[in-house]
Structures are given as structure tokens and as C-alpha cells.
XYZ file of C-alpha atoms in Angstrom:
702
model
C -7.575 20.649 -4.222
C -8.929 23.608 -2.322
C -7.457 22.041 0.808
C -3.973 23.257 -0.079
C -5.215 26.814 -0.470
C -7.251 26.554 2.728
C -4.140 25.329 4.501
C -2.123 28.225 3.084
C -4.734 30.636 4.440
C -3.899 29.268 7.909
C -0.228 29.967 7.269
C 1.018 26.469 6.458
C 2.651 25.446 3.197
C 2.599 21.883 1.907
C 5.754 20.680 0.194
C 6.140 17.338 -1.557
C 8.800 14.881 -0.393
C 9.329 13.222 -3.752
C 11.088 13.683 -7.057
C 11.719 11.803 -10.281
C 12.157 12.835 -13.900
C 8.754 11.820 -15.314
C 6.989 13.370 -12.338
C 8.512 16.661 -13.465
C 8.454 16.341 -17.251
C 5.030 14.770 -17.798
C 3.063 17.431 -15.958
C 2.298 15.839 -12.591
C 4.344 18.348 -10.597
C 2.839 21.258 -12.523
C -0.627 19.863 -11.865
C 0.033 19.826 -8.115
C 1.500 23.335 -8.229
C -1.620 24.566 -10.003
C -3.646 23.123 -7.138
C -1.629 24.765 -4.387
C 1.571 22.782 -3.787
C 4.298 25.178 -2.628
C 7.596 23.292 -2.642
C 9.506 20.038 -3.097
C 12.136 18.189 -1.068
C 14.459 15.412 -2.213
C 17.033 13.057 -0.735
C 19.397 10.291 -1.938
C 16.921 7.544 -1.032
C 14.263 9.055 -3.297
C 16.772 9.382 -6.142
C 17.978 5.806 -5.616
C 14.494 4.327 -6.032
C 13.726 6.575 -9.006
C 16.925 5.711 -10.886
C 16.875 1.984 -10.092
C 13.131 1.592 -10.495
C 12.506 3.299 -13.813
C 13.892 4.143 -17.228
C 13.469 7.875 -16.552
C 17.204 8.503 -16.481
C 18.421 5.932 -19.001
C 18.911 8.360 -21.892
C 20.904 10.778 -19.748
C 23.026 7.952 -18.337
C 23.744 6.706 -21.867
C 25.022 10.146 -22.832
C 27.184 10.405 -19.691
C 28.781 6.947 -19.809
C 31.516 7.975 -22.226
C 32.465 11.195 -20.426
C 34.831 9.422 -18.004
C 32.854 10.589 -14.986
C 32.763 8.881 -11.603
C 29.516 7.339 -10.397
C 29.083 10.216 -7.967
C 29.599 12.760 -10.736
C 26.991 11.015 -12.898
C 24.537 11.150 -10.001
C 25.229 14.828 -9.537
C 24.509 15.513 -13.211
C 21.207 13.617 -13.026
C 20.137 15.241 -9.765
C 21.110 18.765 -10.790
C 19.015 18.459 -13.950
C 15.975 17.334 -11.934
C 16.442 20.176 -9.468
C 16.775 22.723 -12.270
C 13.622 21.477 -14.005
C 11.632 21.485 -10.764
C 12.972 24.919 -9.789
C 11.749 26.362 -13.089
C 8.241 25.018 -12.472
C 8.244 26.338 -8.901
C 9.633 29.770 -9.801
C 6.174 31.409 -10.183
C 5.326 30.230 -6.643
C 8.624 31.676 -5.415
C 7.814 35.021 -7.011
C 4.137 35.077 -6.042
C 4.915 34.368 -2.371
C 7.695 36.964 -2.304
C 10.419 34.292 -1.948
C 8.719 32.563 0.979
C 7.829 29.355 -0.890
C 8.542 27.783 -4.271
C 11.743 26.029 -3.175
C 13.255 22.716 -4.204
C 15.820 21.150 -1.857
C 18.879 19.055 -2.669
C 21.128 17.419 -0.103
C 24.896 17.589 0.246
C 26.551 14.184 0.401
C 25.830 12.451 3.739
C 29.515 11.525 3.791
C 30.210 15.169 4.673
C 27.910 15.295 7.715
C 30.881 15.664 10.083
C 32.992 17.821 7.774
C 32.255 21.540 8.036
C 34.527 22.736 5.239
C 33.527 19.868 2.979
C 29.849 20.678 3.490
C 30.390 24.362 2.712
C 32.410 23.567 -0.398
C 29.893 21.092 -1.827
C 26.937 23.329 -0.989
C 28.540 26.258 -2.831
C 29.319 24.029 -5.814
C 25.773 22.626 -6.013
C 24.221 26.063 -5.658
C 26.404 27.441 -8.451
C 25.800 24.475 -10.776
C 22.036 24.598 -10.333
C 21.989 28.342 -10.825
C 18.438 28.915 -9.598
C 17.404 31.365 -6.857
C 14.690 29.085 -5.446
C 16.974 26.239 -4.390
C 17.700 25.230 -0.815
C 20.772 23.197 0.052
C 20.069 20.556 2.688
C 22.613 20.485 5.520
C 22.326 18.135 8.528
C 22.082 19.697 11.990
C 25.230 18.000 13.273
C 27.750 19.893 15.380
C 29.899 20.209 12.261
C 26.882 21.230 10.202
C 25.925 24.150 12.474
C 28.847 26.439 11.474
C 28.293 25.452 7.831
C 24.725 26.779 8.100
C 25.996 30.126 9.358
C 28.576 30.403 6.586
C 26.157 29.479 3.793
C 23.491 31.916 4.994
C 26.147 34.648 5.188
C 26.910 33.916 1.526
C 23.262 34.319 0.554
C 22.679 30.583 -0.007
C 19.317 29.327 1.239
C 19.496 26.307 3.535
C 17.148 23.503 4.522
C 18.546 22.267 7.841
C 17.712 18.581 8.161
C 17.712 15.852 10.823
C 16.586 17.985 13.772
C 15.001 15.935 16.551
C 15.574 17.825 19.802
C 14.665 21.278 21.083
C 18.265 22.028 22.063
C 19.539 21.126 18.606
C 16.823 23.294 17.067
C 17.951 26.229 19.221
C 21.483 25.770 17.842
C 20.102 25.783 14.305
C 18.062 28.929 14.939
C 21.129 30.664 16.384
C 23.229 29.627 13.382
C 20.645 31.181 11.065
C 20.547 34.444 13.008
C 24.337 34.726 13.079
C 24.444 33.996 9.351
C 21.957 36.782 8.663
C 23.912 39.195 10.835
C 27.092 38.379 8.931
C 25.245 38.904 5.662
C 24.210 42.360 6.896
C 27.839 43.153 7.727
C 28.788 42.238 4.148
C 26.095 44.527 2.788
C 24.132 41.576 1.416
C 20.427 41.423 0.604
C 18.549 39.637 3.397
C 15.463 39.340 1.203
C 17.318 36.954 -1.119
C 18.000 34.215 1.432
C 15.674 31.849 3.276
C 15.844 28.804 5.503
C 13.681 26.087 6.996
C 14.472 24.001 10.065
C 13.378 20.442 9.284
C 12.111 18.985 12.534
C 11.615 15.212 12.285
C 8.415 13.889 13.805
C 7.275 10.276 13.461
C 10.620 8.659 14.231
C 10.409 10.142 17.727
C 7.155 8.335 18.447
C 8.540 5.105 16.990
C 11.482 5.244 19.419
C 9.613 6.553 22.461
C 6.706 4.133 22.043
C 9.164 1.269 22.290
C 10.339 2.549 25.684
C 6.760 3.072 26.815
C 5.905 -0.517 25.885
C 8.649 -1.717 28.210
C 7.122 0.381 30.983
C 3.580 -0.767 30.231
C 2.471 2.814 29.582
C -0.054 3.291 26.769
C -1.283 6.769 27.688
C 1.661 8.623 26.142
C 2.079 6.459 23.054
C 1.726 8.392 19.818
C 1.788 11.753 21.615
C 5.391 12.689 22.364
C 6.447 13.580 18.812
C 3.631 16.102 18.481
C 4.270 17.441 21.986
C 7.950 17.893 21.123
C 7.026 19.739 17.920
C 4.633 22.028 19.771
C 7.368 22.881 22.241
C 9.669 23.728 19.330
C 7.005 25.982 17.852
C 6.652 27.809 21.168
C 10.377 28.548 21.083
C 10.000 29.802 17.505
C 7.077 32.028 18.518
C 9.122 33.583 21.312
C 12.146 34.013 19.055
C 10.345 36.065 16.403
C 9.122 38.441 19.124
C 12.683 39.222 20.227
C 14.353 42.567 19.572
C 17.204 40.781 17.820
C 14.844 39.227 15.288
C 12.797 42.383 14.800
C 15.960 44.267 13.826
C 16.769 41.640 11.188
C 13.176 41.560 9.969
C 13.248 45.334 9.498
C 16.196 44.789 7.158
C 14.174 42.313 5.076
C 14.994 38.975 6.719
C 12.562 36.077 6.462
C 11.915 33.907 9.515
C 13.423 30.437 9.492
C 10.196 28.469 9.391
C 9.806 25.123 11.082
C 9.345 22.383 8.518
C 7.724 19.204 9.787
C 9.576 16.291 8.208
C 9.210 12.522 8.529
C 5.444 12.975 8.749
C 4.610 9.579 7.300
C 3.033 7.508 10.070
C 5.347 4.646 11.106
C 2.761 2.878 13.233
C -0.080 1.608 11.001
C -2.442 1.675 13.980
C -2.278 5.473 14.215
C -4.386 7.723 11.953
C -2.519 8.118 8.665
C -2.742 11.925 8.770
C -1.791 12.197 12.459
C 1.355 14.249 11.831
C -0.328 16.610 9.401
C -3.641 17.285 11.130
C -2.008 18.063 14.485
C 0.801 20.339 13.280
C -1.025 23.017 11.314
C 0.004 26.549 12.157
C 1.139 29.922 10.929
C 4.575 30.160 9.299
C 5.124 26.400 9.145
C 5.808 23.911 6.368
C 4.899 20.233 6.186
C 6.728 18.122 3.623
C 4.793 14.946 2.934
C 5.460 11.804 0.884
C 2.930 10.990 -1.866
C 0.979 8.440 0.196
C 0.394 10.854 3.081
C -0.371 13.655 0.634
C -3.133 11.530 -0.918
C -4.454 10.518 2.500
C -4.571 14.131 3.650
C -6.301 15.307 0.488
C -8.882 12.574 0.997
C -9.712 12.985 4.679
C -7.297 15.385 6.383
C -8.560 18.147 8.686
C -8.055 21.876 8.092
C -7.788 23.362 11.568
C -5.210 25.519 13.317
C -3.779 22.956 15.750
C -0.151 23.830 16.520
C -1.175 26.150 19.384
C -3.896 23.839 20.663
C -3.408 22.033 23.995
C 0.127 23.384 24.396
C 0.029 23.091 28.182
C -1.005 19.452 27.844
C 1.910 18.881 25.467
C 4.377 20.272 28.017
C 2.786 18.102 30.708
C 3.201 15.028 28.510
C 6.900 15.765 28.102
C 7.222 16.228 31.875
C 5.403 12.953 32.491
C 7.746 11.176 30.092
C 10.708 12.504 32.030
C 9.176 11.339 35.322
C 8.857 7.849 33.860
C 12.619 7.857 33.370
C 12.541 8.021 29.579
C 15.461 10.190 28.446
C 14.172 12.050 25.393
C 17.495 13.833 24.868
C 19.342 10.524 24.562
C 16.674 9.190 22.229
C 16.842 12.207 19.926
C 20.655 12.119 19.802
C 20.527 8.477 18.787
C 17.833 9.209 16.219
C 20.047 11.814 14.591
C 22.995 9.399 14.538
C 20.783 6.649 13.124
C 19.390 9.083 10.571
C 22.880 9.987 9.388
C 23.765 6.307 9.105
C 20.577 5.661 7.143
C 21.243 8.598 4.808
C 24.808 7.380 4.239
C 23.587 3.884 3.440
C 20.999 5.315 1.053
C 23.763 7.236 -0.686
C 25.848 4.056 -1.016
C 22.818 2.222 -2.402
C 22.279 5.088 -4.817
C 25.816 4.700 -6.147
C 25.264 0.934 -6.526
C 21.973 1.539 -8.326
C 23.676 3.833 -10.830
C 26.492 1.318 -11.380
C 23.935 -1.445 -12.004
C 21.996 0.805 -14.354
C 25.176 1.607 -16.287
C 25.950 -2.103 -16.573
C 22.466 -2.984 -17.843
C 22.569 -0.142 -20.377
C 25.958 -1.245 -21.687
C 24.823 -4.853 -22.078
C 21.369 -3.789 -23.350
C 19.844 -6.093 -20.756
C 16.054 -5.991 -20.385
C 14.442 -7.603 -17.379
C 10.910 -7.571 -18.791
C 9.610 -8.245 -22.294
C 6.211 -8.931 -23.825
C 5.740 -11.168 -26.863
C 2.148 -10.831 -28.051
C 2.332 -9.661 -31.659
C -1.126 -11.015 -32.490
C -2.716 -8.732 -29.901
C -0.279 -5.812 -29.997
C -2.683 -3.259 -31.496
C -5.312 -4.078 -28.896
C -2.716 -3.982 -26.119
C -1.575 -0.548 -27.282
C -5.170 0.668 -27.303
C -5.775 -0.702 -23.805
C -2.608 1.002 -22.577
C -3.845 4.310 -23.961
C -7.142 3.824 -22.121
C -5.259 2.994 -18.924
C -3.317 6.228 -19.258
C -6.322 8.355 -20.246
C -8.386 7.122 -17.309
C -5.457 7.581 -14.888
C -5.925 4.041 -13.589
C -2.445 3.697 -12.083
C -2.583 7.120 -10.469
C -6.042 6.415 -9.062
C -4.892 3.149 -7.511
C -2.177 5.032 -5.629
C -4.776 7.640 -4.643
C -6.824 4.737 -3.186
C -9.732 5.536 -5.460
C -12.173 2.655 -4.972
C -14.004 3.499 -8.213
C -11.182 1.797 -10.117
C -12.882 -1.426 -9.026
C -16.394 -0.578 -7.880
C -18.779 2.281 -7.214
C -18.962 1.152 -3.594
C -15.910 1.361 -1.297
C -16.883 -1.737 0.710
C -14.004 -4.199 1.111
C -11.799 -1.962 -1.064
C -10.936 1.262 0.748
C -10.031 -0.718 3.863
C -7.913 -3.243 1.944
C -5.306 -1.031 0.273
C -2.701 -0.919 3.035
C -0.401 -3.068 0.879
C 0.357 0.004 -1.230
C 2.710 1.212 1.496
C 3.745 -2.161 2.951
C 7.449 -1.710 2.068
C 7.664 1.644 3.864
C 5.854 0.324 6.945
C 8.026 -2.806 6.894
C 11.178 -0.692 6.748
C 10.296 0.910 10.069
C 9.807 -2.518 11.685
C 13.122 -4.042 10.636
C 15.200 -2.955 13.619
C 12.604 -4.193 16.107
C 12.294 -7.525 14.280
C 16.065 -8.007 14.150
C 16.334 -7.431 17.902
C 13.631 -10.031 18.493
C 15.335 -12.569 16.203
C 18.694 -12.134 17.940
C 17.004 -12.688 21.287
C 15.475 -15.947 20.029
C 18.736 -17.161 18.503
C 20.570 -16.388 21.725
C 18.360 -18.808 23.615
C 19.206 -21.748 21.401
C 15.807 -22.138 19.765
C 16.411 -24.037 16.525
C 13.017 -24.397 14.857
C 10.000 -22.268 14.047
C 6.607 -23.816 13.333
C 4.134 -21.413 11.764
C 0.504 -22.222 12.492
C -1.647 -20.565 9.851
C -3.891 -20.969 6.849
C -4.114 -19.379 3.391
C -2.633 -15.926 2.958
C -1.011 -15.940 6.394
C 1.088 -18.994 5.577
C 1.897 -18.874 1.862
C 4.473 -16.062 1.837
C 6.540 -17.503 4.738
C 6.622 -20.826 2.906
C 7.850 -19.101 -0.271
C 10.619 -17.384 1.694
C 11.697 -20.683 3.264
C 11.724 -22.632 -0.003
C 13.309 -19.825 -2.041
C 16.008 -18.611 0.352
C 16.593 -21.645 2.540
C 17.897 -21.166 6.072
C 20.938 -19.060 6.858
C 23.445 -20.743 9.145
C 22.633 -20.132 12.797
C 19.013 -19.158 12.158
C 15.760 -21.046 12.732
C 14.461 -23.675 10.348
C 10.898 -22.715 9.454
C 8.067 -25.144 8.768
C 4.477 -24.203 7.965
C 1.503 -26.191 9.231
C -1.516 -25.298 7.115
C -3.284 -28.649 6.983
C -5.796 -30.027 9.468
C -5.149 -33.605 8.413
C -4.680 -35.506 11.703
C -1.709 -37.455 10.372
C 0.203 -34.281 9.479
C -0.539 -32.667 12.841
C 0.617 -35.851 14.578
C 3.755 -35.956 12.434
C 4.704 -32.377 13.345
C 3.949 -32.992 17.016
C 6.450 -35.845 16.980
C 8.993 -34.029 14.823
C 9.392 -30.807 16.809
C 10.778 -30.689 20.322
C 8.835 -27.869 22.049
C 11.934 -26.954 24.067
C 13.725 -25.992 20.835
C 10.753 -24.611 18.911
C 9.135 -21.204 18.494
C 5.452 -21.449 17.549
C 4.201 -18.621 15.333
C 0.423 -18.283 15.561
C -0.499 -16.329 12.449
C -4.010 -15.209 11.532
C -5.291 -11.841 10.331
C -8.782 -12.172 11.769
C -7.511 -13.762 14.951
C -10.372 -16.212 14.867
C -9.506 -18.717 12.145
C -10.776 -21.973 13.639
C -7.990 -24.136 12.223
C -5.223 -21.806 13.423
C -6.653 -21.406 16.916
C -7.093 -25.193 17.119
C -3.436 -25.668 16.146
C -2.433 -23.153 18.798
C -4.387 -24.891 21.572
C -3.003 -28.297 20.635
C 0.658 -27.237 20.549
C 0.284 -24.966 23.569
C -0.885 -27.884 25.707
C 1.839 -30.076 24.238
C 4.463 -27.479 25.141
C 3.101 -27.021 28.670
C 3.662 -30.722 29.252
C 7.280 -30.389 28.121
C 8.458 -27.080 29.604
C 5.888 -26.275 32.291
C 3.385 -23.429 32.663
C 6.061 -20.981 33.791
C 8.024 -21.327 30.524
C 5.421 -22.094 27.864
C 4.758 -18.465 26.902
C 8.404 -18.030 25.829
C 7.754 -20.403 22.946
C 4.750 -18.607 21.421
C 4.357 -15.419 19.408
C 1.334 -14.060 17.560
C 0.965 -12.153 14.297
C -2.507 -10.714 13.908
C -4.601 -7.582 13.436
C -5.119 -5.206 16.372
C -8.187 -5.968 18.442
C -8.490 -9.530 17.158
C -9.424 -12.548 19.220
C -5.868 -13.844 18.935
C -4.446 -10.628 20.376
C -6.657 -11.082 23.427
C -5.677 -14.744 23.806
C -1.977 -13.923 23.393
C -2.211 -11.241 26.067
C -4.014 -13.550 28.475
C -1.448 -16.313 27.927
C 1.437 -13.829 28.068
C 2.867 -14.723 24.651
C 6.493 -13.767 24.214
C 5.698 -11.255 21.472
C 2.597 -9.953 19.731
C 3.133 -8.430 16.292
C 0.137 -6.306 15.303
C -0.178 -5.882 11.553
C -1.797 -3.116 9.509
C -5.493 -4.117 9.493
C -5.924 -2.595 6.025
C -3.945 -5.388 4.360
C -5.731 -8.493 3.116
C -4.193 -11.892 3.846
C -3.003 -12.740 0.347
C -1.437 -9.282 -0.010
C 0.493 -9.603 3.247
C 3.846 -10.954 1.978
C 5.717 -7.738 2.789
C 3.818 -7.056 5.989
C 4.607 -8.532 9.399
C 2.910 -11.772 8.330
C 5.732 -12.311 5.852
C 8.803 -10.495 7.107
C 8.825 -11.766 10.706
C 9.087 -15.429 9.602
C 11.537 -14.353 6.876
C 13.823 -12.735 9.449
C 13.789 -15.879 11.587
C 15.318 -17.898 8.723
C 17.940 -15.206 8.105
C 16.543 -13.324 5.111
C 18.150 -9.896 4.689
C 15.085 -7.730 5.332
C 16.846 -4.509 4.409
C 17.698 -5.859 0.968
C 14.245 -7.397 0.551
C 12.429 -4.193 1.462
C 14.795 -1.995 -0.552
C 14.121 -4.026 -3.691
C 10.400 -3.864 -2.997
C 10.646 -0.073 -2.729
C 12.386 0.015 -6.098
C 9.450 -1.878 -7.593
C 7.045 0.491 -5.855
C 8.786 3.305 -7.693
C 8.496 1.366 -10.941
C 4.758 0.922 -10.444
C 3.897 4.492 -9.440
C 1.603 6.743 -11.406
C 4.506 9.006 -12.340
C 5.993 6.113 -14.334
C 3.877 6.282 -17.457
C 2.934 2.802 -18.753
C 3.426 4.026 -22.333
C 6.329 6.469 -22.255
C 7.987 4.886 -19.223
C 8.593 1.293 -18.157
C 5.820 0.591 -15.656
C 6.188 -3.199 -15.512
C 3.149 -3.990 -13.312
C 0.874 -1.828 -15.472
C 2.074 -3.487 -18.670
C 1.765 -6.989 -17.232
C -1.674 -6.243 -15.811
C -3.003 -4.898 -19.094
C -1.751 -7.937 -21.019
C -3.225 -10.382 -18.504
C -6.570 -8.587 -18.354
C -6.965 -7.968 -22.069
C -6.022 -11.497 -23.096
C -8.352 -12.963 -20.472
C -11.192 -11.014 -22.087
C -10.153 -12.583 -25.401
C -10.409 -16.068 -23.940
C -6.691 -16.429 -23.199
C -7.435 -16.909 -19.525
C -5.098 -19.747 -18.528
C -1.879 -18.141 -17.309
C 0.934 -20.690 -17.131
C 4.025 -19.994 -15.037
C 7.377 -21.345 -16.158
C 10.018 -20.695 -13.514
C 13.557 -21.521 -12.552
C 13.614 -24.450 -10.156
C 14.612 -22.184 -7.267
C 11.528 -20.022 -7.878
C 9.048 -22.868 -8.073
C 7.415 -22.061 -4.730
C 6.641 -18.550 -5.959
C 4.112 -20.100 -8.311
C 2.111 -21.510 -5.413
C 1.840 -18.066 -3.856
C 0.983 -16.221 -7.063
C -1.552 -18.930 -7.907
C -3.689 -17.974 -4.930
C -3.090 -14.264 -5.470
C -4.359 -14.353 -9.049
C -7.113 -16.940 -8.623
C -8.696 -15.319 -5.567
C -8.202 -11.738 -6.726
C -9.633 -12.186 -10.220
C -12.042 -15.055 -9.584
C -14.966 -12.837 -8.669
C -18.348 -12.163 -10.234
C -18.286 -15.297 -12.340
C -15.087 -14.507 -14.229
C -11.378 -14.704 -13.633
C -7.974 -16.001 -14.677
C -6.874 -19.579 -14.066
C -3.218 -19.806 -12.990
C -1.328 -22.998 -13.886
C 1.849 -23.778 -11.933
C 4.251 -26.697 -11.741
C 3.277 -28.042 -15.153
C 5.828 -29.645 -17.473
C 6.796 -27.413 -20.401
C 5.583 -29.153 -23.567
C 5.845 -28.584 -27.302
C 3.711 -25.691 -28.637
C 1.369 -28.091 -30.449
C 0.146 -29.529 -27.140
C -1.419 -26.241 -26.044
C -4.737 -24.708 -27.046
C -5.153 -20.997 -27.752
C -6.244 -20.150 -24.210
C -2.702 -20.025 -22.791
C -0.663 -17.016 -21.678
C 2.845 -17.950 -20.547
C 4.869 -16.064 -17.948
C 8.553 -17.010 -17.859
C 10.271 -16.096 -14.598
C 13.901 -17.086 -14.255
C 17.127 -16.384 -12.439
C 19.704 -14.368 -14.331
C 22.049 -17.186 -15.358
C 19.478 -19.966 -15.711
C 18.812 -21.102 -19.288
C 16.974 -24.348 -18.454
C 13.794 -23.490 -20.323
C 15.127 -20.893 -22.772
C 14.871 -23.120 -25.850
C 11.376 -24.348 -25.055
C 10.166 -20.834 -24.295
C 11.677 -19.556 -27.551
C 9.711 -22.252 -29.375
C 6.521 -20.995 -27.720
C 7.367 -17.419 -28.750
C 8.116 -18.436 -32.332
C 4.857 -20.368 -32.591
C 2.934 -17.253 -31.578
């Protein structure tokens, strides 16, 4: 990973926006440090997914349960231990860089964002409990947080100032740091012992501004304002460190408060994935990146000094935005407020996750078990091979050699790895669209699609039903004339939203459906109103996008083109229809993110509880042994899931003359009726015991 060292030679440090126990204890963090990583950041959302999505913390929680601690106190114990362990690993970096890098950040409770004294008190307590010099306490850049920054710096406590979006707010943060240093001088303190970074959030600005630009029909500035805003901030920083005031502090040993680029994961899947890394490289800056962006940058990121490039153009872009009537100050204020709300919700979810974990530990509840005694030795051996060859880690690194020597149809099909994170950024926009539709009295949604584009929406409809006041969703995925005729008679176009859904944008059946129902709707509502009843979900640049633009469809949802159809359940192909029937997308995506955490490379399939890795090894190994008929036994309410997973498994493994045959919807029989080629997967709701006895008979029979 020479890239990290090359980047450091240009003056930029890469920090890692991620933490979990096994990542620290099993050597992954140390491995990254050895290759040039210079710091780590954490937040409640990261801790929530790590605690809920793994067994990393189970032993510690078991030991804390009987200490009569509150949920928040238990969290603090878990987090402090992680921070201490990470700080110890980063200490050599801290010393080697003369206290410039090597920091690990931990956040004060988001509940204290508007409480100056509360923030100061908790920050002092955390700093004392952790007891490491290379720790930064994260404090939000709210009006109440600004004086807390000054006080903490004056006490010699290093601070990571978070949730900065605007230039004016950044100026307040910079002033707070300077005043804090000056107070520390007055106290006779050591300026060399304290540091700070100003975490300037990037991608969320483009997400918000792009929405305004869409309303104005302006595409020229899309994807540019966040970087322009950051470059303007860096110009202020450059001027500040040339001032006499700063030079006096620097002479006394003060370190500059570096700009840290945060929220650098690309929210728009149509932008280059390393956009907010490649374009913000400069001297005395930090970029904290999530694992997915880190891997993308290591694979194809650019090492060029870019922060001072095209600065005049950046200022012109900001001026042009202002001329268009887009109020960036209002947008950034709202982004900070939304960020605080999001952080607070993450903290609440974290507390719930710990409570649920405590409950499952007390009841010794296990959500996943394998019964395969006959093959256990071979399974254990296969798991060791999986670990030794770093298969899970390589999947997350998008290493095509896991599957084939050639990257064709692999490297450009792995967008599903970050579907939950991309989906999370789309939720607000989707909700606004759904409320608009509901407000117009539209009662039904008819999805026109085939295969992967239609299966997930159908699963959502059959599994969750329709929430009161939302649209009833039906899927048309058959070209049988009688079914098309039946749906044409069943749905009143005046009360129906037609969802034209195709990844390629050229699926003959889907386009034929669209033409038929479009003409039918024209006859009912007229040419002037027909477009209000049609939306499209497709890949950018597809034939459907062009058609939808020409026909002025009400909405065009452009999906990540790097996601294959059958892997699109948590992309726009799945979550837009799900929202229309009233599915709680926030809960859906949050649970998916927990499972992402469970499936990550840091969750060792042997020493951890990596459920997908364990299930995959069992399915693959047994298939090689001739046990290649996988039979799904499910609770009645989950029956439709089998239809979706059937296609997923059959199409994904049925290549090169070999594969696994999924069997769904079959009656559960006595063990004697089955041959030795069956692997059973029992998926049930928590309180459903319908098939427990029959499944136990299958387990007992081997």
C-alpha cells in the first residue's frame, strides 16, 4: 500500500472511519497501520452495527450484566476499551509523526450537542477514563459546542470538531481553537501536547444541492459544489496559518488545526467512487474514509495534489450557485441540524442494540445454527481455508480473482456490497415522493418488470402487506395475454401508478407492458395527465431513461449500474416499491447494515460469528459432496422469500455446468422420504413453532 505513503508525502493523512473489536484484536488495524494508515475515527452508528451485528462484544457484555450498570454505562465501557486498544496500536504513529497523527476519536453523546457544560463534563470524563495521549474527543460544531471546544483545548484535551458544513461555521471553529490555545498559554500549558482537526463534511452537501439543481434543470454544477466549498475552506485555512496571530502560537509549539474531510463516501452512485478523495488532496489535510471507499481508493485512486487546483473555478461555481438562487448557507444549516438528528437516532438505536444483545445473552438465544455432524471435520477444514485465503476480505475488496482470473462481468457487478449505505441516502427523497403520490389519492401501484427487477418488490408486498393509507402493489411479470387483459380491467388508470422497472432499459416484455398501459392511460386521463401516472426505475443511460424523459415521466429513479438484477433487492429497484406499500425503509436498511457488519472481513468466520460465510461454506462444500438440493422450510409469512432466493441461488450458482438446486414450497415430509442429496434451511419467525417437530426429526435422522 505505497499509496498511503505517497499520499503522506503530499501532506495528507488517511484515517479510517471504522471500528470494531475484532478489527482491532485480530490484526487488521495493525496491518493497515503497517501500510501507512495514520488514524481512526468512530461514531455511535459504527458501534451500533458492530455490537448488534457480531459476537465481538458478547463476552464483555456478559461480564458487565451483573454490575448494575445502565445501558449507556455498558456502552461506554465497551467503547472505551476499543478506543484504548486502538490508541495503543496507533501510539507509534503518534510518536513518529511528532503528535501530528496516530489519533483515535470518540464522540460525546449526541444528546449533549446543545449543552455546553454537559459536553465539557463528558469530554473530560471520557478523556480521563481512556487515559491515552493520542485520543481526540469529538464535539459537534453547534453554537453550544463552540465554547466547549475552547475550554477543552485550554485544558490540553485534543478535539475532533465534527459536523462542519459551512465556511462561516468553520471560521467559528478555527477561532475557538485559537482562543483555546491562547488560554492554554496563559495557564502555562504545553501547546505541543494538544491537537485538533476540523471535520468538514463533504458528500452530503452535493446530495442536498444536487436536489435543488434538479428542480432548476441545471446539470452543470451537480457534483461540484461540495468540492468547491471544501476548496474555499482550505483557502481560509491557508490564509489563517500565515497570520501573525498563528505564527506566535506556532512559535510556542502549537500545531495547526488541520481540515479533515469527512463524509467522503459518495452518496450518488453515478459519481466516481473516489471523487471526494481524489479531488481533496493537499498539504496538512486529513481524509477519513469508510472501508468501502478506502478499498476503492487503494484500487484506483489518484495521487495528485488537487486541493489548490482550479480554485478560481471553485469560487466561480459557488458564485454561480448563488446567482441561481440556491441558498448554500440555509442548506448547510439544515444539514447540520439533520446530522445532529441522525447522530441522536443512531445513539438511540445503539442503546436498543445493546438492550437486545443483553436479552439474547441472558436467554442464550442463537439466531443461527448448523447441524451437519457427518461433515463437521470437512466444514472446519473448509472454514480454515476460507480464512487462510482471505476470501471474505477479498470479496469486500472487490477482488475478482475470488471468482475468476478475468474481471469481466464481476468487477462491474459488485455494487450490491454497499447497497444499504447507498439506499440510506435515498430514503428521504423516496419518502417525499411517496407522500406526494399518497396526497393525490392514487391507490394502486402496478409494477411492470421481469426477473430480478420484479421479485424483490413482490416479496416485500407478500411479506409485509400494505400499510393503511399506502398503495397496494401488484407485479406484472407475465406476458400471458389473459393476465395482461385481467390487469388492464382490474386497475383504473386514474388511481394507479405504473412502475416501469428494468435494469437494461430495453427488456422487450417490460417495454411492451409500458406501451400498452401508457396508451390505455392516455385514453382515460388524456395526454396532458398521463405522465403523472408513470415512473421509471432503470440504469443511467438506458433506453428506458431516454423514453421516460421524452414522455415526461413523473419520476425517474436511476440505480447504481454496478448492481445485477437479482442482487437489487436493497437498491432502488426494491426500496422504491417497498416505500409505496408503507415499509419502514429506515428500519429495513438499518437491519441490512447490521448484517453487512456481520458479514465483513473483520468478523472472522471461525473466531467470530460471520453467518453468511458459515452458510456459504456449508452450502458450497455439501454441494461438492453431492448434497446439492437445498430445501427451504419457512414460516408461512416468509413463503415468498423462497421464490426470491430460489432465483438468486439457481442463477448465481448454476454456471459452468454445475450448481445448487433450490427447492421451495414443498411439503415437509418424514426423513425416510428424502434421499441423501438434501440440505435443509429452516427460516422462521421468532414465535412460530409450526415445523419445529418435523425439523427436529430431520436433525435427529442426520
